[in-house]
Amino acid sequence: MAEIKFTSRAYCKMILHAAKYPHCAVNGILLSECSKSKDSKKPSNIVYVDAVPLFHLCLHVSPMAEIALTQIDHWASTEGLVISGYYVANESIRDTSIEKPANRIADKIAEHNSSACLVVIDNRLLSLTMEEPALIVSQFADVKWKTLEKSSWSVPESCLDTAATLLERRWQENVIDFDNHLDDITLDWRNKSANSAIDTYSSQ
């Protein structure tokens, strides 16, 4: 099984997106720099370096999702990144299930990247202290998504500290997803200001 790591940008932006809309389900895309295995069917080590928040209203409206994924894929390619994961946080605090539409999007990503992960944010673990990673990580194997042991993936302690600081400073209010962007195209879904804040607090 491949080793999976989440950087501060990837982890914090997922958490901030979920925290901004605690009354809604949210979803998004994960980007990585992935060292490809010689065997294309064998998962390779993967480092998630960024996340792009998608929606908080209608998560699985195909035309909007296609537009968003096309834009993300084009931008990611210019940054030397690849779409290699999908995340979701459900509306109910205790719900960690994955709906069929989410599976379909994740399946499509896995067709192009055998290391792709499907991540569910565990709302029960979201807090201002962020004592442990609030993630449930699955990877595609044997024709289905299998939940990974926590020993198979890692979120550095510094990521948790950064996420806690950002939540304390209410940085979730500044996160832009594609719903926001489609309402006002001047709002930047690449979240450059959030990236800068994450980088700043990560280095402290």
Coordinates of N, CA and C in Angstrom, one line a residue:
M1 N 0.8 -1.2 0.0 CA 0.0 0.0 0.0 C 0.9 1.2 0.0
A2 N 0.5 2.2 -0.8 CA 1.3 3.5 -0.9 C 1.2 4.3 0.4
E3 N 2.3 5.1 0.6 CA 2.3 6.0 1.8 C 1.6 7.3 1.3
I4 N 0.8 7.8 2.2 CA 0.0 9.0 1.8 C 0.2 10.1 2.9
K5 N 0.5 11.3 2.4 CA 0.8 12.4 3.3 C -0.1 13.6 2.9
F6 N -0.5 14.4 3.9 CA -1.2 15.6 3.7 C -0.4 16.8 4.2
T7 N -0.2 17.8 3.4 CA 0.5 19.0 3.8 C -0.5 20.0 4.5
S8 N 0.1 21.0 5.0 CA -0.8 22.0 5.7 C -1.8 22.6 4.8
R9 N -1.4 23.0 3.5 CA -2.4 23.6 2.6 C -3.5 22.6 2.3
A10 N -3.2 21.4 2.0 CA -4.3 20.4 1.7 C -5.2 20.2 2.9
Y11 N -4.6 19.9 4.1 CA -5.4 19.6 5.3 C -6.2 20.8 5.7
C12 N -5.5 22.0 5.9 CA -6.2 23.1 6.4 C -7.3 23.6 5.5
K13 N -7.2 23.6 4.2 CA -8.2 24.1 3.3 C -9.5 23.2 3.4
M14 N -9.3 21.9 3.5 CA -10.4 21.0 3.7 C -11.2 21.3 5.0
I15 N -10.4 21.5 6.1 CA -11.0 21.8 7.4 C -11.7 23.2 7.4
L16 N -11.1 24.2 6.8 CA -11.7 25.5 6.7 C -13.0 25.5 5.9
H17 N -13.0 24.7 4.8 CA -14.2 24.7 4.0 C -15.3 24.1 4.7
A18 N -15.1 23.0 5.5 CA -16.1 22.4 6.3 C -16.6 23.3 7.4
A19 N -15.6 24.0 8.0 CA -15.9 24.9 9.1 C -16.7 26.1 8.7
K20 N -16.5 26.6 7.4 CA -17.2 27.7 6.9 C -18.7 27.4 6.8
Y21 N -19.0 26.2 6.4 CA -20.4 25.8 6.2 C -20.8 24.6 7.1
P22 N -20.9 24.8 8.4 CA -21.2 23.7 9.3 C -22.6 23.2 9.1
H23 N -23.5 23.9 8.5 CA -24.9 23.5 8.2 C -25.0 22.8 6.9
C24 N -24.0 22.7 6.1 CA -24.1 22.1 4.8 C -23.1 21.0 4.6
A25 N -23.4 20.1 3.6 CA -22.3 19.2 3.1 C -21.4 20.0 2.2
V26 N -20.1 19.7 2.1 CA -19.2 20.3 1.2 C -18.4 19.3 0.5
N27 N -17.8 19.7 -0.6 CA -16.9 18.8 -1.3 C -15.7 19.5 -1.9
G28 N -14.7 18.8 -2.4 CA -13.6 19.5 -3.0 C -12.6 18.5 -3.6
I29 N -11.6 19.0 -4.3 CA -10.6 18.3 -5.0 C -9.3 18.4 -4.3
L30 N -8.5 17.3 -4.3 CA -7.2 17.2 -3.7 C -6.1 17.1 -4.9
L31 N -5.1 17.9 -4.7 CA -4.0 17.9 -5.7 C -2.7 17.4 -5.1
S32 N -1.9 16.8 -6.0 CA -0.7 16.2 -5.5 C 0.4 16.3 -6.5
E33 N 1.6 16.2 -5.9 CA 2.8 15.9 -6.7 C 3.0 14.4 -6.5
C34 N 2.8 13.6 -7.5 CA 2.8 12.1 -7.3 C 3.9 11.5 -8.0
S35 N 4.7 10.7 -7.3 CA 5.8 9.9 -7.9 C 5.2 8.7 -8.5
K36 N 5.1 8.6 -9.8 CA 4.4 7.5 -10.5 C 5.2 6.2 -10.4
S37 N 4.4 5.1 -10.1 CA 5.0 3.8 -10.1 C 5.3 3.3 -11.5
K38 N 6.2 2.4 -11.7 CA 6.5 1.9 -13.0 C 5.3 1.0 -13.4
D39 N 4.6 0.5 -12.5 CA 3.4 -0.3 -12.8 C 2.2 0.7 -12.6
S40 N 1.6 1.1 -13.6 CA 0.5 2.1 -13.6 C -0.7 1.6 -12.7
K41 N -0.8 0.3 -12.5 CA -2.0 -0.2 -11.8 C -1.6 -0.3 -10.3
K42 N -0.4 -0.1 -9.9 CA 0.1 -0.2 -8.5 C 0.1 1.2 -7.9
P43 N -0.6 1.5 -6.8 CA -0.5 2.8 -6.2 C 0.9 3.1 -5.7
S44 N 1.2 4.4 -5.9 CA 2.5 4.9 -5.5 C 2.4 5.9 -4.3
N45 N 3.5 6.2 -3.7 CA 3.4 7.2 -2.7 C 2.8 8.5 -3.2
I46 N 2.1 9.2 -2.3 CA 1.4 10.4 -2.8 C 1.4 11.4 -1.7
V47 N 1.7 12.7 -2.0 CA 1.7 13.8 -1.1 C 0.7 14.8 -1.6
Y48 N -0.3 15.0 -0.8 CA -1.3 16.0 -1.1 C -0.8 17.4 -0.7
V49 N -0.6 18.3 -1.7 CA 0.0 19.6 -1.5 C -1.0 20.7 -1.5
D50 N -2.3 20.4 -2.0 CA -3.3 21.5 -2.0 C -4.6 20.9 -2.1
A51 N -5.6 21.7 -1.8 CA -7.0 21.3 -1.9 C -7.8 22.5 -2.6
V52 N -8.8 22.2 -3.4 CA -9.6 23.2 -4.0 C -11.1 22.9 -3.6
P53 N -11.6 23.8 -2.8 CA -13.0 23.7 -2.4 C -14.0 23.8 -3.6
L54 N -14.9 22.9 -3.7 CA -15.8 22.9 -4.8 C -17.2 23.5 -4.4
F55 N -18.0 22.8 -3.8 CA -19.4 23.3 -3.6 C -19.9 23.1 -2.1
H56 N -20.9 23.9 -1.8 CA -21.6 23.7 -0.5 C -23.1 23.8 -0.7
L57 N -23.6 24.0 -1.9 CA -25.0 24.0 -2.2 C -25.5 22.7 -2.8
C58 N -25.3 22.7 -4.1 CA -25.7 21.4 -4.9 C -24.4 20.7 -5.2
L59 N -24.0 19.8 -4.5 CA -22.6 19.2 -4.6 C -22.4 18.4 -5.9
H60 N -23.5 17.9 -6.4 CA -23.3 16.9 -7.5 C -24.0 17.3 -8.8
V61 N -24.2 18.6 -9.1 CA -24.8 19.1 -10.3 C -23.7 18.9 -11.4
S62 N -24.0 18.0 -12.3 CA -22.9 17.6 -13.3 C -22.4 18.8 -14.1
P63 N -23.2 19.7 -14.7 CA -22.6 20.8 -15.5 C -21.6 21.6 -14.7
M64 N -22.0 22.0 -13.5 CA -21.2 22.8 -12.7 C -19.9 22.1 -12.3
A65 N -20.0 20.8 -11.9 CA -18.9 20.0 -11.5 C -17.9 19.9 -12.7
E66 N -18.4 19.7 -13.9 CA -17.6 19.6 -15.1 C -16.8 20.8 -15.4
I67 N -17.5 22.0 -15.2 CA -16.8 23.3 -15.4 C -15.7 23.4 -14.4
A68 N -16.0 23.2 -13.2 CA -15.0 23.3 -12.1 C -13.8 22.4 -12.3
L69 N -14.1 21.1 -12.6 CA -13.0 20.2 -12.8 C -12.1 20.5 -14.0
T70 N -12.7 21.0 -15.1 CA -12.0 21.4 -16.2 C -11.0 22.6 -15.9
Q71 N -11.6 23.6 -15.2 CA -10.7 24.7 -14.8 C -9.6 24.3 -13.8
I72 N -10.0 23.4 -12.8 CA -9.0 23.0 -11.9 C -7.9 22.2 -12.6
D73 N -8.3 21.3 -13.5 CA -7.3 20.5 -14.2 C -6.3 21.3 -15.0
H74 N -6.9 22.3 -15.7 CA -6.0 23.2 -16.5 C -5.0 24.0 -15.6
W75 N -5.5 24.6 -14.5 CA -4.7 25.3 -13.7 C -3.6 24.5 -13.0
A76 N -4.1 23.3 -12.5 CA -3.1 22.4 -11.9 C -2.0 22.0 -12.8
S77 N -2.3 21.7 -14.0 CA -1.2 21.3 -15.0 C -0.2 22.4 -15.1
T78 N -0.6 23.7 -15.0 CA 0.3 24.8 -15.2 C 1.2 24.9 -13.9
E79 N 0.7 24.3 -12.8 CA 1.4 24.4 -11.5 C 2.2 23.1 -11.3
G80 N 2.2 22.2 -12.2 CA 2.9 20.9 -12.0 C 2.2 20.0 -11.1
L81 N 0.9 20.2 -10.9 CA 0.1 19.3 -10.0 C -0.9 18.5 -10.8
V82 N -1.4 17.5 -10.1 CA -2.4 16.6 -10.7 C -3.6 16.4 -9.8
I83 N -4.8 16.3 -10.4 CA -6.0 15.9 -9.6 C -5.8 14.5 -9.1
S84 N -5.8 14.3 -7.8 CA -5.5 12.9 -7.4 C -6.3 12.5 -6.1
G85 N -7.4 13.3 -5.8 CA -8.2 12.9 -4.7 C -9.5 13.8 -4.6
Y86 N -10.4 13.3 -3.8 CA -11.7 14.0 -3.6 C -12.0 14.0 -2.2
Y87 N -12.6 15.1 -1.6 CA -13.0 15.1 -0.2 C -14.4 15.5 -0.1
V88 N -15.1 15.1 1.0 CA -16.4 15.4 1.3 C -16.6 15.5 2.8
A89 N -17.4 16.5 3.2 CA -17.9 16.5 4.6 C -19.4 16.5 4.6
N90 N -20.0 15.6 5.3 CA -21.5 15.5 5.3 C -22.2 16.5 6.2
E91 N -23.4 16.7 5.9 CA -24.2 17.7 6.7 C -24.3 17.3 8.2
S92 N -24.7 16.1 8.4 CA -24.8 15.6 9.8 C -23.5 15.4 10.5
I93 N -23.4 15.8 11.7 CA -22.1 15.7 12.4 C -21.6 14.2 12.6
R94 N -22.6 13.3 12.6 CA -22.2 11.9 12.8 C -22.2 11.1 11.5
D95 N -22.4 11.7 10.4 CA -22.5 11.0 9.1 C -21.1 11.0 8.4
T96 N -20.6 9.8 8.3 CA -19.3 9.6 7.6 C -19.5 8.7 6.4
S97 N -20.7 8.6 5.9 CA -21.0 7.8 4.7 C -20.6 8.5 3.4
I98 N -20.6 7.8 2.3 CA -20.2 8.4 1.0 C -21.4 8.1 0.1
E99 N -22.0 9.2 -0.5 CA -23.1 9.0 -1.4 C -22.6 8.5 -2.7
K100 N -23.5 7.9 -3.5 CA -23.1 7.4 -4.8 C -22.6 8.5 -5.8
P101 N -23.1 9.7 -5.8 CA -22.5 10.7 -6.7 C -21.0 11.0 -6.3
A102 N -20.7 11.0 -5.0 CA -19.4 11.2 -4.6 C -18.5 10.1 -5.1
N103 N -19.0 8.9 -5.0 CA -18.3 7.7 -5.4 C -18.0 7.8 -6.9
R104 N -18.9 8.3 -7.7 CA -18.7 8.4 -9.2 C -17.6 9.3 -9.5
I105 N -17.6 10.5 -8.8 CA -16.5 11.5 -9.0 C -15.2 10.9 -8.6
A106 N -15.1 10.3 -7.5 CA -13.9 9.7 -7.0 C -13.4 8.5 -7.9
D107 N -14.4 7.7 -8.4 CA -14.0 6.6 -9.4 C -13.4 7.2 -10.6
K108 N -13.9 8.3 -11.1 CA -13.4 8.9 -12.3 C -12.0 9.4 -12.1
I109 N -11.7 10.0 -10.9 CA -10.3 10.4 -10.6 C -9.4 9.2 -10.5
A110 N -9.9 8.1 -9.9 CA -9.1 6.9 -9.7 C -8.7 6.3 -11.1
E111 N -9.6 6.5 -12.1 CA -9.3 5.9 -13.4 C -8.0 6.5 -14.0
H112 N -7.7 7.8 -13.6 CA -6.5 8.4 -14.1 C -5.4 8.4 -13.2
N113 N -5.6 8.0 -11.9 CA -4.6 8.0 -10.9 C -4.8 6.9 -9.9
S114 N -4.0 5.8 -10.0 CA -4.3 4.6 -9.2 C -4.0 4.9 -7.7
S115 N -3.3 6.0 -7.4 CA -3.1 6.3 -6.0 C -4.2 7.2 -5.4
A116 N -5.1 7.6 -6.2 CA -6.2 8.5 -5.7 C -6.8 8.1 -4.4
C117 N -7.2 9.1 -3.6 CA -7.8 8.8 -2.3 C -9.2 9.5 -2.3
L118 N -10.1 8.9 -1.5 CA -11.4 9.5 -1.2 C -11.4 9.8 0.3
V119 N -11.6 11.1 0.6 CA -11.4 11.5 2.0 C -12.8 12.0 2.5
V120 N -13.2 11.5 3.7 CA -14.4 12.0 4.4 C -13.9 12.8 5.6
I121 N -14.4 14.0 5.8 CA -14.0 14.8 7.0 C -14.9 14.3 8.1
D122 N -14.3 13.9 9.2 CA -15.1 13.4 10.4 C -15.4 14.6 11.2
N123 N -16.7 15.1 11.0 CA -17.1 16.3 11.7 C -17.0 16.2 13.2
R124 N -17.1 15.0 13.8 CA -17.0 14.9 15.2 C -15.7 15.3 15.8
L125 N -14.6 15.3 14.9 CA -13.3 15.6 15.4 C -12.9 17.1 15.1
L126 N -13.8 17.9 14.5 CA -13.5 19.3 14.3 C -13.7 20.1 15.6
S127 N -12.6 20.8 15.9 CA -12.6 21.6 17.1 C -11.6 22.7 17.0
L128 N -11.6 23.6 17.9 CA -10.6 24.7 17.9 C -9.3 24.2 18.3
T129 N -9.2 23.0 18.9 CA -7.9 22.5 19.4 C -7.3 21.6 18.4
M130 N -8.1 20.9 17.5 CA -7.7 20.0 16.5 C -6.6 19.0 17.0
E131 N -7.1 18.2 18.0 CA -6.1 17.3 18.7 C -5.7 16.1 17.8
E132 N -6.5 15.8 16.9 CA -6.2 14.7 16.0 C -6.8 14.9 14.6
P133 N -6.2 14.3 13.5 CA -6.7 14.5 12.2 C -8.1 14.1 12.0
A134 N -8.9 15.0 11.5 CA -10.4 14.8 11.3 C -10.7 14.2 10.0
L135 N -10.0 13.1 9.6 CA -10.1 12.5 8.3 C -10.4 11.0 8.4
I136 N -11.1 10.5 7.4 CA -11.2 9.1 7.1 C -10.8 8.9 5.7
V137 N -9.7 8.2 5.5 CA -9.1 8.1 4.1 C -9.4 6.7 3.5
S138 N -9.8 6.7 2.3 CA -10.0 5.5 1.6 C -9.2 5.5 0.3
Q139 N -8.8 4.3 -0.2 CA -8.1 4.2 -1.5 C -8.7 3.1 -2.3
F140 N -8.7 3.3 -3.6 CA -9.4 2.3 -4.5 C -8.5 1.1 -4.7
A141 N -9.1 -0.1 -4.3 CA -8.3 -1.4 -4.5 C -9.3 -2.5 -4.6
D142 N -9.0 -3.4 -5.5 CA -9.9 -4.6 -5.8 C -11.3 -4.1 -6.1
V143 N -11.4 -3.2 -7.0 CA -12.7 -2.7 -7.5 C -13.6 -2.0 -6.5
K144 N -13.0 -1.5 -5.4 CA -13.9 -0.8 -4.5 C -13.0 0.1 -3.6
W145 N -13.6 1.1 -2.9 CA -12.9 2.0 -2.0 C -12.8 1.3 -0.7
K146 N -11.5 1.2 -0.2 CA -11.3 0.6 1.1 C -10.7 1.6 2.1
T147 N -11.3 1.6 3.3 CA -10.9 2.6 4.3 C -9.5 2.1 4.8
L148 N -8.6 3.1 4.8 CA -7.2 2.8 5.2 C -7.0 2.9 6.8
E149 N -6.1 2.1 7.3 CA -5.7 2.3 8.7 C -5.0 3.6 8.8
K150 N -5.1 4.2 10.0 CA -4.5 5.5 10.2 C -3.0 5.5 10.1
S151 N -2.4 4.3 10.2 CA -1.0 4.1 10.1 C -0.5 4.2 8.6
S152 N -1.5 4.2 7.7 CA -1.2 4.2 6.2 C -1.1 5.7 5.7
W153 N -1.6 6.6 6.5 CA -1.5 8.0 6.0 C -1.1 8.9 7.2
S154 N -0.7 10.1 6.9 CA -0.2 11.0 7.9 C -0.5 12.4 7.7
V155 N -0.8 13.1 8.8 CA -1.0 14.6 8.8 C 0.0 15.1 9.9
P156 N 1.0 15.8 9.6 CA 2.0 16.3 10.6 C 1.3 17.1 11.7
E157 N 1.9 17.0 12.9 CA 1.4 17.7 14.0 C 1.3 19.2 13.7
S158 N 2.2 19.7 12.9 CA 2.3 21.1 12.6 C 1.0 21.5 11.8
C159 N 0.5 20.6 11.0 CA -0.8 20.9 10.3 C -1.9 21.1 11.2
L160 N -2.0 20.3 12.3 CA -3.1 20.4 13.2 C -3.0 21.7 14.0
D161 N -1.7 22.1 14.3 CA -1.5 23.4 15.0 C -1.9 24.6 14.1
T162 N -1.6 24.5 12.9 CA -1.9 25.5 11.9 C -3.4 25.6 11.7
A163 N -4.1 24.5 11.6 CA -5.5 24.5 11.4 C -6.2 25.1 12.7
A164 N -5.7 24.8 13.9 CA -6.3 25.3 15.1 C -6.1 26.8 15.1
T165 N -5.0 27.3 14.7 CA -4.7 28.8 14.7 C -5.7 29.5 13.7
L166 N -5.8 28.9 12.5 CA -6.7 29.5 11.5 C -8.1 29.5 11.9
L167 N -8.6 28.4 12.6 CA -10.0 28.4 13.1 C -10.2 29.4 14.2
E168 N -9.2 29.5 15.0 CA -9.3 30.5 16.1 C -9.4 31.9 15.6
R169 N -8.7 32.2 14.5 CA -8.7 33.5 13.8 C -9.8 33.6 12.8
R170 N -10.7 32.6 12.7 CA -11.8 32.6 11.8 C -11.5 32.8 10.3
W171 N -10.4 32.1 9.9 CA -10.0 32.2 8.5 C -10.9 31.5 7.6
Q172 N -11.8 30.6 8.2 CA -12.7 29.9 7.3 C -13.6 30.9 6.6
E173 N -13.9 32.1 7.1 CA -14.7 33.0 6.5 C -14.2 33.6 5.2
N174 N -12.9 33.4 5.0 CA -12.2 33.9 3.8 C -12.0 32.9 2.7
V175 N -12.4 31.6 3.0 CA -12.2 30.6 2.0 C -13.3 30.7 0.9
I176 N -12.8 30.6 -0.4 CA -13.7 30.7 -1.5 C -13.8 29.3 -2.2
D177 N -15.1 28.9 -2.4 CA -15.3 27.7 -3.2 C -16.0 28.0 -4.5
F178 N -16.3 27.0 -5.3 CA -16.8 27.3 -6.7 C -18.2 27.9 -6.6
D179 N -19.0 27.6 -5.6 CA -20.3 28.2 -5.5 C -20.1 29.7 -5.3
N180 N -19.2 30.1 -4.5 CA -18.9 31.5 -4.3 C -18.4 32.2 -5.6
H181 N -17.5 31.5 -6.3 CA -16.9 32.0 -7.5 C -18.0 32.1 -8.6
L182 N -18.9 31.2 -8.7 CA -20.0 31.3 -9.7 C -21.0 32.4 -9.4
D183 N -21.1 32.7 -8.1 CA -22.0 33.8 -7.8 C -21.3 35.2 -8.1
D184 N -20.0 35.2 -8.0 CA -19.2 36.4 -8.2 C -17.8 36.0 -8.7
I185 N -17.6 36.1 -10.0 CA -16.4 35.6 -10.6 C -15.1 36.3 -10.2
T186 N -15.3 37.5 -9.5 CA -14.1 38.1 -9.0 C -13.5 37.4 -7.8
L187 N -14.3 36.5 -7.2 CA -13.8 35.7 -6.1 C -12.9 34.6 -6.6
D188 N -11.7 34.5 -6.1 CA -10.7 33.5 -6.6 C -10.7 32.2 -5.9
W189 N -11.2 31.1 -6.6 CA -11.3 29.8 -6.1 C -9.9 29.2 -5.8
R190 N -8.8 29.8 -6.3 CA -7.5 29.3 -6.0 C -7.0 29.7 -4.5
N191 N -7.8 30.6 -3.9 CA -7.5 30.9 -2.5 C -6.1 31.3 -2.2
K192 N -5.6 32.3 -2.9 CA -4.2 32.7 -2.7 C -4.0 33.3 -1.4
S193 N -5.0 34.1 -0.9 CA -4.8 34.7 0.5 C -4.8 33.6 1.6
A194 N -5.7 32.6 1.4 CA -5.7 31.5 2.4 C -4.4 30.8 2.4
N195 N -3.9 30.5 1.2 CA -2.6 29.8 1.0 C -1.5 30.6 1.7
S196 N -1.5 31.9 1.6 CA -0.4 32.7 2.2 C -0.5 32.6 3.7
A197 N -1.8 32.7 4.2 CA -2.0 32.6 5.7 C -1.6 31.2 6.2
I198 N -1.9 30.2 5.5 CA -1.5 28.8 5.9 C 0.0 28.7 5.9
D199 N 0.7 29.2 4.9 CA 2.1 29.2 4.8 C 2.8 30.0 6.0
T200 N 2.2 31.1 6.3 CA 2.7 32.0 7.4 C 2.6 31.3 8.7
Y201 N 1.4 30.8 9.0 CA 1.2 30.1 10.3 C 2.0 28.8 10.4
S202 N 2.2 28.1 9.3 CA 2.9 26.9 9.3 C 4.4 27.1 9.7
S203 N 4.9 28.2 9.3 CA 6.3 28.5 9.5 C 6.6 29.1 10.9
Q204 N 5.6 29.3 11.6 CA 5.8 30.0 13.0 C 6.1 28.9 14.0

